Amino acid sequence: MAAELTAQQLIEKHRPTLDQALETIRTRAYWSPHPEHPKAYGEQGSLDAAAGKAAFDALLGTRLDLGQPGTDGWTGGEVSPYGIELGVEYPHADAEGLLPAMRAAIPSWRDAGAEARAVTCLEILSRISARTHEFAHAVMHTSGQAFMMAFQAGGPHAQDRGMEAVAYAYVEQVRTPDAADWSKPQGKRDPLNLRKQFTPVPRGISLLVGCNTFPTWNGYPGLFASLATGNPVLVKPHPRAVLPLALTVQVAREVLAEAGFDPNLVALAAERPGEGLAKSLAVRPEIKIVDYTGSTAFGDWLETHARQAQVYTEKAGVNTVVIESTGDYKGMLSNLAFSLSLYSGQMCTTPQNLLIPRDGIGTDQGPKSYDEVVSDLAGAVGGLLGDDARANALLGALVNPDVKARLEAAAGLGEVALASREITNPDFPDATVRTPVMVKLDGAKPDAEAAYMSECFGPVSFAVAVDSAADALELLRRTVREKGAMTVGAYTSSQEFEHAMEEVCLEECAQLSLNLTGGVYVNQTAAFSDFHGSGGNPAANAALCDGAFVSNRFRVVEVRREA
Amino acid sequence: MAAELTAQQLIEKHRPTLDQALETIRTRAYWSPHPEHPKAYGEQGSLDAAAGKAAFDALLGTRLDLGQPGTDGWTGGEVSPYGIELGVEYPHADAEGLLPAMRAAIPSWRDAGAEARAVTCLEILSRISARTHEFAHAVMHTSGQAFMMAFQAGGPHAQDRGMEAVAYAYVEQVRTPDAADWSKPQGKRDPLNLRKQFTPVPRGISLLVGCNTFPTWNGYPGLFASLATGNPVLVKPHPRAVLPLALTVQVAREVLAEAGFDPNLVALAAERPGEGLAKSLAVRPEIKIVDYTGSTAFGDWLETHARQAQVYTEKAGVNTVVIESTGDYKGMLSNLAFSLSLYSGQMCTTPQNLLIPRDGIGTDQGPKSYDEVVSDLAGAVGGLLGDDARANALLGALVNPDVKARLEAAAGLGEVALASREITNPDFPDATVRTPVMVKLDGAKPDAEAAYMSECFGPVSFAVAVDSAADALELLRRTVREKGAMTVGAYTSSQEFEHAMEEVCLEECAQLSLNLTGGVYVNQTAAFSDFHGSGGNPAANAALCDGAFVSNRFRVVEVRREA
């Protein structure tokens, strides 16, 4: 098939962007090619707000035919956390029909080389970027994120993370040259001369097991890391968040075909209710890589059972913020209030345990007792979410009934410092919207430990009274070591304590944000610059994104001949 | 403790070498800083032949006190495959005493940074290089390699592989800068400014499980990859090949102490007879990395059970050479004869199955029948080893009685094309020296398959008659897929067949040497240029050396603050 898009055209179009991405992962300065502002879209073939909304509306109640081989029926049934039924039907795949077609797609993709793969991936991202408004609605109505967050985290930020993975994958593959001439001196005899060729070869089919809350943001790194290193990618979305990844597959297949590659390099595996498809796919011999975001239980299951594959997992953790002292009490309170509220705490990076010395802390506004800190923080959250319109824009909707159940149960775990409040969303009256609950716990009490040493995913935080700052450090250390953490935060104006915090985080391998009081939050990371997770504590066995995330997705085969 | 060697001194001394290594792993041209010729030693503080022999002799019958904490006794008992008892005693470690001391050594080694670690590792290699003659005897009298091979493979080639690992480890760690300033524009508002620090942190204690045949060559990559990425390394040698690694530990501890680091960053775990120390150490929570070379059974056990660790294994495989046709019949025969003979076939890279079409092959000397090819190859091996002195210099000694038993049993598996011959080593009359056996098998017969589809480690090869060249490709594919392969060779003068061989090796992920007829052999690889193994078939889950071998031995911890 003649390609409509030649490799040369794609290189001309995307190489400058790839080069900038390569430069940025080395400098880790700020950069993004994907605009965060909704109004930036609408030019150069991208959908503006109205067109994006219309495109999303047009999807509802339709069948998304991806033209995949091995389709043996249709499945669907997503209901938005905002209450509407999406009614989109997706192909259901017979693995016996689909997987061989995906494997057959490997050789020409492998032979295309690292650069052609990288720029083809960038073209996929570019087409996704043009449909950011449409994706924003798809992410909003599957994750329950508020629109602006769905737009930014599900759009440009997710695309950034995908591009970052492409850049890492590219640079990893070109560390070894395509060919080398090797000449070894032999004293007075002729040298030994060899011609060596080196080819990055893929592992096999890569399985992406998507999550409910961040289908694109958490999905794109693995998808693009695997695809850019030559592996076909089978996308198994969370059954409640199929649409954003199905659209992604649609775009990828379209671009691959136009570029003259087999579209079966990317395929969707939507599941029937209760099918447990991830479990059966993950252990198939054709599956050589698994990327997963979700519960610790299933992540551990994958690591234990999918032994034929490289398994990259992001699981649960217990995130801690240590409040030892601060030179900006007001800034600290407002920064933390935002972190606790954003997307109703349904981020793997949201702080859960706030460790506060029971004797209080020093601040720029004088000493504050434990009770004062807690009530001031509760007040800051209450103030931030006092206006219902702003609350809806920040909180989004609870993604599923389990979160609501945990939120309600949390109030019984201790003294409630901040009660959760029910909010009505005038646009979506069926949405479940709740403000966060904050519960006081005594860190020294064994019955409290059961609460604060478990992940309570959702809008729940624990203000844990500890005996001292040193006690906080030890509890932090134990929490990270035993439960893992995606993020750690600390507030301190003591150099000595700051150093001790750093030492704990270096030793326990956790990412630390210090004294954030402005517009950067502990639960947010920026692609190309920040690492998401460390890969070195129980919360995740990989970080987004680094060399380790890409280097074992391919191997290098050498062919050598006498020259 | 004041360092006798400052980081600055070590950087001045070794940075040019590190830079050359970094350059060479990118170009993959020939380079080595470690001379192969025994006469190159004796200057600049290195031991010449006589001094090296004297140093080795002085070790015999002594106690090697490494000054390790947790020493609870002494163990030893190595007997050289050449018959002499080494009589060296090594410290036996109580893990409860030793492991905490090793962990305590981490912070200052971590804080020293990637460059200081790299040049300290290069100083260790440099001191080992100066004692190459001494190490050569230690390797010879534990592995059974002939002196020249023990010298080269156990000395400069092993040191090259260690340095290669240091180079990969260094470059992987400096991909992320130590610090970055991040400034995100906010339209008309002030930009968001963060100062970010990035620190490579080690995983924990790394365990090296050494092998009998190549204690240094197979041990150094993992040892130096882990040490250079900040991990303490506990060296558990094969009980029959302790001395070369014990000397390595001795040198490492000496250099670390002189450079102001804790010598417990490298320690020896010699075991008592029957202790099974690797098994108990590998699953301890302190052990976060395991490097292993040896049997498939124990490699699989480690991968299954040492789940708390990153496990890098080189296991058994079945190496194939496909003989389809050749434009240099004589060169092919002599090249293969050498490959089959070197170190009595006791290399993980030695060819085992020679696949030859039963209708014969085309050569520059006219068509040759299957029988002719086999008998000519048998003749070439016989000729190469006809002189006992040369035979001893090539074959070395059988490393253990199991190899001898397999050799003897192989003669009963089919028609013997080349019988094994017993050779006396005049210097070491107790050495077991045998020439290789070659057995004819019919690839189509099921009872033959049991033989050629298993690794028969030692001086045994099978001349397998196949129905056609296409049949050979299919058998090769199946062998690599099911049994793994460290090496694949092929002889062909057909472009079409060559392409088909390459395709099979790319698809099954095996390293291919084509038409070797001169002084390069399929079983030899050169550090900085050739990959040893692919990491993509069952013979090994890692290759020496690439990004994947080093990138997950450390993680990067980020600390960010508002700027």
PDB file of C-alpha atoms in Angstrom, chain A residues 25-31 36 103 107 110-111 157 167-168 171-172 174-177 179-186 192-194 196-199 201-203 300 302-305 307 310 312 335 481 498 502-503 505-527 529-537 541-543 546-552 554-562, chain B residues 25-31 36 103 107 110-111 157 167-168 171-172 174-177 179-186 192-194 196-199 201-203 300 302-305 307 310 312 335 481 498 502-503 505-527 529-537 541-543 546-552 554-562:
ATOM      1  CA  ILE A  25      14.356  15.841  29.026  1.00  0.00           C
ATOM      2  CA  ARG A  26      18.043  16.673  29.468  1.00  0.00           C
ATOM      3  CA  THR A  27      17.624  20.207  30.807  1.00  0.00           C
ATOM      4  CA  ARG A  28      14.273  19.547  32.490  1.00  0.00           C
ATOM      5  CA  ALA A  29      13.341  23.162  31.965  1.00  0.00           C
ATOM      6  CA  TYR A  30       9.728  24.078  31.247  1.00  0.00           C
ATOM      7  CA  TRP A  31       8.409  23.227  27.787  1.00  0.00           C
ATOM      8  CA  GLU A  36      -3.239  24.437  28.067  1.00  0.00           C
ATOM      9  CA  ARG A 103       2.065  -9.837  15.537  1.00  0.00           C
ATOM     10  CA  PRO A 107       8.357  -6.657  10.918  1.00  0.00           C
ATOM     11  CA  ARG A 110      10.560  -2.786  13.230  1.00  0.00           C
ATOM     12  CA  ASP A 111      12.315  -2.242   9.920  1.00  0.00           C
ATOM     13  CA  HIS A 157      -0.662  17.129  29.884  1.00  0.00           C
ATOM     14  CA  ALA A 167      11.554  11.013  23.248  1.00  0.00           C
ATOM     15  CA  TYR A 168      12.939   8.592  25.837  1.00  0.00           C
ATOM     16  CA  VAL A 171      17.066   8.299  22.422  1.00  0.00           C
ATOM     17  CA  GLU A 172      17.346   4.870  24.020  1.00  0.00           C
ATOM     18  CA  VAL A 174      19.743   5.393  18.939  1.00  0.00           C
ATOM     19  CA  ARG A 175      22.347   5.002  21.691  1.00  0.00           C
ATOM     20  CA  THR A 176      23.607   2.111  19.597  1.00  0.00           C
ATOM     21  CA  PRO A 177      24.389   3.012  15.983  1.00  0.00           C
ATOM     22  CA  ALA A 179      26.068  -0.111  11.977  1.00  0.00           C
ATOM     23  CA  ALA A 180      29.707  -0.057  12.988  1.00  0.00           C
ATOM     24  CA  ASP A 181      33.033  -0.972  11.454  1.00  0.00           C
ATOM     25  CA  TRP A 182      35.244  -2.727  13.954  1.00  0.00           C
ATOM     26  CA  SER A 183      38.941  -3.175  13.337  1.00  0.00           C
ATOM     27  CA  LYS A 184      41.119  -4.834  15.935  1.00  0.00           C
ATOM     28  CA  PRO A 185      44.887  -4.508  15.519  1.00  0.00           C
ATOM     29  CA  GLN A 186      46.845  -7.766  15.488  1.00  0.00           C
ATOM     30  CA  LEU A 192      40.549  -8.271  12.325  1.00  0.00           C
ATOM     31  CA  ASN A 193      37.771  -6.402  10.549  1.00  0.00           C
ATOM     32  CA  LEU A 194      34.074  -6.826  11.142  1.00  0.00           C
ATOM     33  CA  LYS A 196      28.305  -4.978  12.544  1.00  0.00           C
ATOM     34  CA  GLN A 197      24.646  -4.090  12.192  1.00  0.00           C
ATOM     35  CA  PHE A 198      22.465  -3.309  15.197  1.00  0.00           C
ATOM     36  CA  THR A 199      18.682  -3.428  15.087  1.00  0.00           C
ATOM     37  CA  VAL A 201      13.713  -5.308  17.983  1.00  0.00           C
ATOM     38  CA  PRO A 202      10.456  -5.195  19.895  1.00  0.00           C
ATOM     39  CA  ARG A 203       9.562  -7.561  22.712  1.00  0.00           C
ATOM     40  CA  ASP A 300       0.656  -7.304  42.552  1.00  0.00           C
ATOM     41  CA  LEU A 302       0.113  -8.896  37.416  1.00  0.00           C
ATOM     42  CA  GLU A 303       3.667  -8.749  38.741  1.00  0.00           C
ATOM     43  CA  THR A 304       3.296 -12.231  40.165  1.00  0.00           C
ATOM     44  CA  HIS A 305       1.515 -13.925  37.287  1.00  0.00           C
ATOM     45  CA  ARG A 307       5.930 -13.600  34.248  1.00  0.00           C
ATOM     46  CA  GLN A 310       7.829  -6.889  31.469  1.00  0.00           C
ATOM     47  CA  TYR A 312       5.158  -1.716  34.694  1.00  0.00           C
ATOM     48  CA  ASN A 335      -1.799  25.586  48.673  1.00  0.00           C
ATOM     49  CA  ARG A 481       8.592   1.852  53.077  1.00  0.00           C
ATOM     50  CA  GLU A 498      14.637  20.216  55.539  1.00  0.00           C
ATOM     51  CA  GLU A 502      15.497  15.082  52.036  1.00  0.00           C
ATOM     52  CA  GLU A 503      17.507  12.287  53.585  1.00  0.00           C
ATOM     53  CA  CYS A 505      13.085  10.734  50.838  1.00  0.00           C
ATOM     54  CA  LEU A 506      16.433   9.783  49.288  1.00  0.00           C
ATOM     55  CA  GLU A 507      16.644   6.689  51.462  1.00  0.00           C
ATOM     56  CA  GLU A 508      13.036   5.621  50.945  1.00  0.00           C
ATOM     57  CA  CYS A 509      12.942   6.761  47.319  1.00  0.00           C
ATOM     58  CA  ALA A 510      10.060   9.213  47.317  1.00  0.00           C
ATOM     59  CA  GLN A 511       9.540  12.435  45.354  1.00  0.00           C
ATOM     60  CA  LEU A 512       9.566  15.468  47.625  1.00  0.00           C
ATOM     61  CA  SER A 513       7.961  18.901  47.238  1.00  0.00           C
ATOM     62  CA  LEU A 514       9.157  21.455  49.779  1.00  0.00           C
ATOM     63  CA  ASN A 515       7.288  24.521  51.021  1.00  0.00           C
ATOM     64  CA  LEU A 516       4.866  24.908  48.140  1.00  0.00           C
ATOM     65  CA  THR A 517       2.796  28.014  48.829  1.00  0.00           C
ATOM     66  CA  GLY A 518       2.016  29.320  45.349  1.00  0.00           C
ATOM     67  CA  GLY A 519       0.526  27.953  42.157  1.00  0.00           C
ATOM     68  CA  VAL A 520       2.368  24.627  42.020  1.00  0.00           C
ATOM     69  CA  TYR A 521       0.802  21.746  43.919  1.00  0.00           C
ATOM     70  CA  VAL A 522       2.289  18.575  45.346  1.00  0.00           C
ATOM     71  CA  ASN A 523      -0.139  16.475  43.314  1.00  0.00           C
ATOM     72  CA  GLN A 524       0.850  17.900  39.952  1.00  0.00           C
ATOM     73  CA  THR A 525       3.907  16.993  37.899  1.00  0.00           C
ATOM     74  CA  ALA A 526       5.009  18.399  34.581  1.00  0.00           C
ATOM     75  CA  ALA A 527       6.181  16.130  31.778  1.00  0.00           C
ATOM     76  CA  SER A 529      10.725  17.921  33.933  1.00  0.00           C
ATOM     77  CA  ASP A 530       9.130  16.190  36.925  1.00  0.00           C
ATOM     78  CA  PHE A 531       9.159  12.477  37.577  1.00  0.00           C
ATOM     79  CA  HIS A 532       5.772  10.971  38.384  1.00  0.00           C
ATOM     80  CA  GLY A 533       6.469   8.380  41.061  1.00  0.00           C
ATOM     81  CA  SER A 534       9.933   7.079  41.756  1.00  0.00           C
ATOM     82  CA  GLY A 535       9.706   3.399  40.857  1.00  0.00           C
ATOM     83  CA  GLY A 536      11.581   2.717  44.062  1.00  0.00           C
ATOM     84  CA  ASN A 537       8.870   2.335  46.695  1.00  0.00           C
ATOM     85  CA  ASN A 541       7.669  -0.060  40.073  1.00  0.00           C
ATOM     86  CA  ALA A 542       8.302   2.548  37.381  1.00  0.00           C
ATOM     87  CA  ALA A 543       8.536   6.308  37.068  1.00  0.00           C
ATOM     88  CA  ASP A 546      12.961   7.694  32.539  1.00  0.00           C
ATOM     89  CA  GLY A 547      15.388   5.373  30.822  1.00  0.00           C
ATOM     90  CA  ALA A 548      14.242   2.395  32.855  1.00  0.00           C
ATOM     91  CA  PHE A 549      10.685   2.911  31.594  1.00  0.00           C
ATOM     92  CA  VAL A 550      11.727   2.367  27.976  1.00  0.00           C
ATOM     93  CA  SER A 551      15.035   0.496  27.877  1.00  0.00           C
ATOM     94  CA  ASN A 552      13.660  -2.999  28.358  1.00  0.00           C
ATOM     95  CA  PHE A 554      13.125  -3.623  23.100  1.00  0.00           C
ATOM     96  CA  ARG A 555      16.340  -5.546  22.693  1.00  0.00           C
ATOM     97  CA  VAL A 556      19.177  -4.977  20.222  1.00  0.00           C
ATOM     98  CA  VAL A 557      20.032  -7.723  17.769  1.00  0.00           C
ATOM     99  CA  GLU A 558      23.504  -7.624  16.292  1.00  0.00           C
ATOM    100  CA  VAL A 559      24.478  -9.194  12.968  1.00  0.00           C
ATOM    101  CA  ARG A 560      28.190  -9.272  12.304  1.00  0.00           C
ATOM    102  CA  ARG A 561      30.164 -10.262   9.245  1.00  0.00           C
ATOM    103  CA  GLU A 562      33.787 -10.180   8.248  1.00  0.00           C
TER     104      GLU A 562
ATOM    105  CA  ILE B  25      29.846   2.492  23.393  1.00  0.00           C
ATOM    106  CA  ARG B  26      28.305   4.969  20.959  1.00  0.00           C
ATOM    107  CA  THR B  27      30.490   4.200  17.940  1.00  0.00           C
ATOM    108  CA  ARG B  28      31.056   0.548  18.834  1.00  0.00           C
ATOM    109  CA  ALA B  29      34.428   0.679  17.112  1.00  0.00           C
ATOM    110  CA  TYR B  30      37.326  -1.334  18.499  1.00  0.00           C
ATOM    111  CA  TRP B  31      38.913  -0.065  21.696  1.00  0.00           C
ATOM    112  CA  GLU B  36      45.875  -8.542  25.771  1.00  0.00           C
ATOM    113  CA  ARG B 103      23.665  -0.608  54.115  1.00  0.00           C
ATOM    114  CA  PRO B 107      24.623   7.493  51.979  1.00  0.00           C
ATOM    115  CA  ARG B 110      25.249   8.028  47.015  1.00  0.00           C
ATOM    116  CA  ASP B 111      26.156  11.608  47.858  1.00  0.00           C
ATOM    117  CA  HIS B 157      38.418  -8.841  28.528  1.00  0.00           C
ATOM    118  CA  ALA B 167      30.372   3.728  31.303  1.00  0.00           C
ATOM    119  CA  TYR B 168      26.755   2.682  30.801  1.00  0.00           C
ATOM    120  CA  VAL B 171      25.826   7.945  31.232  1.00  0.00           C
ATOM    121  CA  GLU B 172      22.491   6.633  32.486  1.00  0.00           C
ATOM    122  CA  VAL B 174      23.812  11.885  34.092  1.00  0.00           C
ATOM    123  CA  ARG B 175      20.937  11.862  31.591  1.00  0.00           C
ATOM    124  CA  THR B 176      19.071  13.825  34.240  1.00  0.00           C
ATOM    125  CA  PRO B 177      20.874  16.956  35.434  1.00  0.00           C
ATOM    126  CA  ALA B 179      19.459  20.462  39.184  1.00  0.00           C
ATOM    127  CA  ALA B 180      17.122  22.427  36.961  1.00  0.00           C
ATOM    128  CA  ASP B 181      15.345  25.755  37.040  1.00  0.00           C
ATOM    129  CA  TRP B 182      11.808  25.466  35.770  1.00  0.00           C
ATOM    130  CA  SER B 183       9.771  28.504  34.834  1.00  0.00           C
ATOM    131  CA  LYS B 184       6.273  28.116  33.471  1.00  0.00           C
ATOM    132  CA  PRO B 185       4.688  31.172  31.860  1.00  0.00           C
ATOM    133  CA  GLN B 186       1.285  32.197  33.221  1.00  0.00           C
ATOM    134  CA  LEU B 192       5.655  29.704  38.199  1.00  0.00           C
ATOM    135  CA  ASN B 193       9.271  29.132  39.191  1.00  0.00           C
ATOM    136  CA  LEU B 194      10.692  25.986  40.736  1.00  0.00           C
ATOM    137  CA  LYS B 196      14.504  21.100  41.179  1.00  0.00           C
ATOM    138  CA  GLN B 197      17.242  18.789  42.369  1.00  0.00           C
ATOM    139  CA  PHE B 198      17.662  15.277  41.014  1.00  0.00           C
ATOM    140  CA  THR B 199      19.644  12.588  42.804  1.00  0.00           C
ATOM    141  CA  VAL B 201      19.660   6.780  44.520  1.00  0.00           C
ATOM    142  CA  PRO B 202      20.664   3.134  44.738  1.00  0.00           C
ATOM    143  CA  ARG B 203      18.186   0.279  45.048  1.00  0.00           C
ATOM    144  CA  ASP B 300      14.488 -19.556  36.954  1.00  0.00           C
ATOM    145  CA  LEU B 302      15.856 -16.691  41.316  1.00  0.00           C
ATOM    146  CA  GLU B 303      13.491 -14.980  38.885  1.00  0.00           C
ATOM    147  CA  THR B 304      10.542 -16.662  40.572  1.00  0.00           C
ATOM    148  CA  HIS B 305      11.514 -16.216  44.195  1.00  0.00           C
ATOM    149  CA  ARG B 307      10.730 -10.919  43.858  1.00  0.00           C
ATOM    150  CA  GLN B 310      15.799  -6.801  40.146  1.00  0.00           C
ATOM    151  CA  TYR B 312      19.571 -10.261  35.900  1.00  0.00           C
ATOM    152  CA  ASN B 335      36.969 -21.324  12.122  1.00  0.00           C
ATOM    153  CA  ARG B 481      12.317 -19.757  21.045  1.00  0.00           C
ATOM    154  CA  GLU B 498      21.336 -14.720   4.538  1.00  0.00           C
ATOM    155  CA  GLU B 502      18.705 -12.372   9.710  1.00  0.00           C
ATOM    156  CA  GLU B 503      14.922 -12.307   9.809  1.00  0.00           C
ATOM    157  CA  CYS B 505      17.354 -13.856  14.415  1.00  0.00           C
ATOM    158  CA  LEU B 506      15.552 -10.506  14.522  1.00  0.00           C
ATOM    159  CA  GLU B 507      12.242 -12.200  15.233  1.00  0.00           C
ATOM    160  CA  GLU B 508      13.603 -14.609  17.837  1.00  0.00           C
ATOM    161  CA  CYS B 509      16.065 -12.076  19.265  1.00  0.00           C
ATOM    162  CA  ALA B 510      19.389 -13.870  18.863  1.00  0.00           C
ATOM    163  CA  GLN B 511      22.860 -12.499  18.081  1.00  0.00           C
ATOM    164  CA  LEU B 512      24.053 -13.641  14.650  1.00  0.00           C
ATOM    165  CA  SER B 513      27.557 -14.102  13.264  1.00  0.00           C
ATOM    166  CA  LEU B 514      27.663 -14.627   9.499  1.00  0.00           C
ATOM    167  CA  ASN B 515      30.330 -16.431   7.503  1.00  0.00           C
ATOM    168  CA  LEU B 516      33.158 -16.189  10.015  1.00  0.00           C
ATOM    169  CA  THR B 517      36.216 -17.772   8.400  1.00  0.00           C
ATOM    170  CA  GLY B 518      39.100 -15.816   9.903  1.00  0.00           C
ATOM    171  CA  GLY B 519      40.283 -14.901  13.367  1.00  0.00           C
ATOM    172  CA  VAL B 520      36.951 -13.900  14.894  1.00  0.00           C
ATOM    173  CA  TYR B 521      34.878 -16.686  16.409  1.00  0.00           C
ATOM    174  CA  VAL B 522      31.168 -16.967  17.060  1.00  0.00           C
ATOM    175  CA  ASN B 523      31.830 -17.627  20.743  1.00  0.00           C
ATOM    176  CA  GLN B 524      33.796 -14.451  21.346  1.00  0.00           C
ATOM    177  CA  THR B 525      32.415 -10.972  21.872  1.00  0.00           C
ATOM    178  CA  ALA B 526      34.272  -7.739  22.417  1.00  0.00           C
ATOM    179  CA  ALA B 527      33.221  -5.288  25.102  1.00  0.00           C
ATOM    180  CA  SER B 529      31.156  -3.200  20.626  1.00  0.00           C
ATOM    181  CA  ASP B 530      29.450  -6.619  20.714  1.00  0.00           C
ATOM    182  CA  PHE B 531      26.461  -7.496  22.834  1.00  0.00           C
ATOM    183  CA  HIS B 532      26.840 -10.695  24.843  1.00  0.00           C
ATOM    184  CA  GLY B 533      23.414 -12.339  24.697  1.00  0.00           C
ATOM    185  CA  SER B 534      20.324 -10.455  23.665  1.00  0.00           C
ATOM    186  CA  GLY B 535      18.174 -10.493  26.780  1.00  0.00           C
ATOM    187  CA  GLY B 536      15.266 -11.385  24.519  1.00  0.00           C
ATOM    188  CA  ASN B 537      15.299 -15.175  24.396  1.00  0.00           C
ATOM    189  CA  ASN B 541      17.084 -11.870  30.484  1.00  0.00           C
ATOM    190  CA  ALA B 542      19.807  -9.265  30.035  1.00  0.00           C
ATOM    191  CA  ALA B 543      22.555  -8.405  27.573  1.00  0.00           C
ATOM    192  CA  ASP B 546      23.171  -1.951  27.409  1.00  0.00           C
ATOM    193  CA  GLY B 547      20.932   0.683  28.945  1.00  0.00           C
ATOM    194  CA  ALA B 548      18.513  -1.917  30.249  1.00  0.00           C
ATOM    195  CA  PHE B 549      21.332  -3.568  32.208  1.00  0.00           C
ATOM    196  CA  VAL B 550      21.950  -0.423  34.261  1.00  0.00           C
ATOM    197  CA  SER B 551      18.868   1.802  34.145  1.00  0.00           C
ATOM    198  CA  ASN B 552      16.856   0.027  36.810  1.00  0.00           C
ATOM    199  CA  PHE B 554      18.977   3.092  40.600  1.00  0.00           C
ATOM    200  CA  ARG B 555      16.049   5.494  40.735  1.00  0.00           C
ATOM    201  CA  VAL B 556      16.027   9.263  40.589  1.00  0.00           C
ATOM    202  CA  VAL B 557      14.635  11.213  43.528  1.00  0.00           C
ATOM    203  CA  GLU B 558      13.504  14.745  42.842  1.00  0.00           C
ATOM    204  CA  VAL B 559      13.288  17.495  45.433  1.00  0.00           C
ATOM    205  CA  ARG B 560      11.535  20.635  44.265  1.00  0.00           C
ATOM    206  CA  ARG B 561      11.092  24.012  45.897  1.00  0.00           C
ATOM    207  CA  GLU B 562       9.672  27.322  44.861  1.00  0.00           C
TER     208      GLU B 562
END
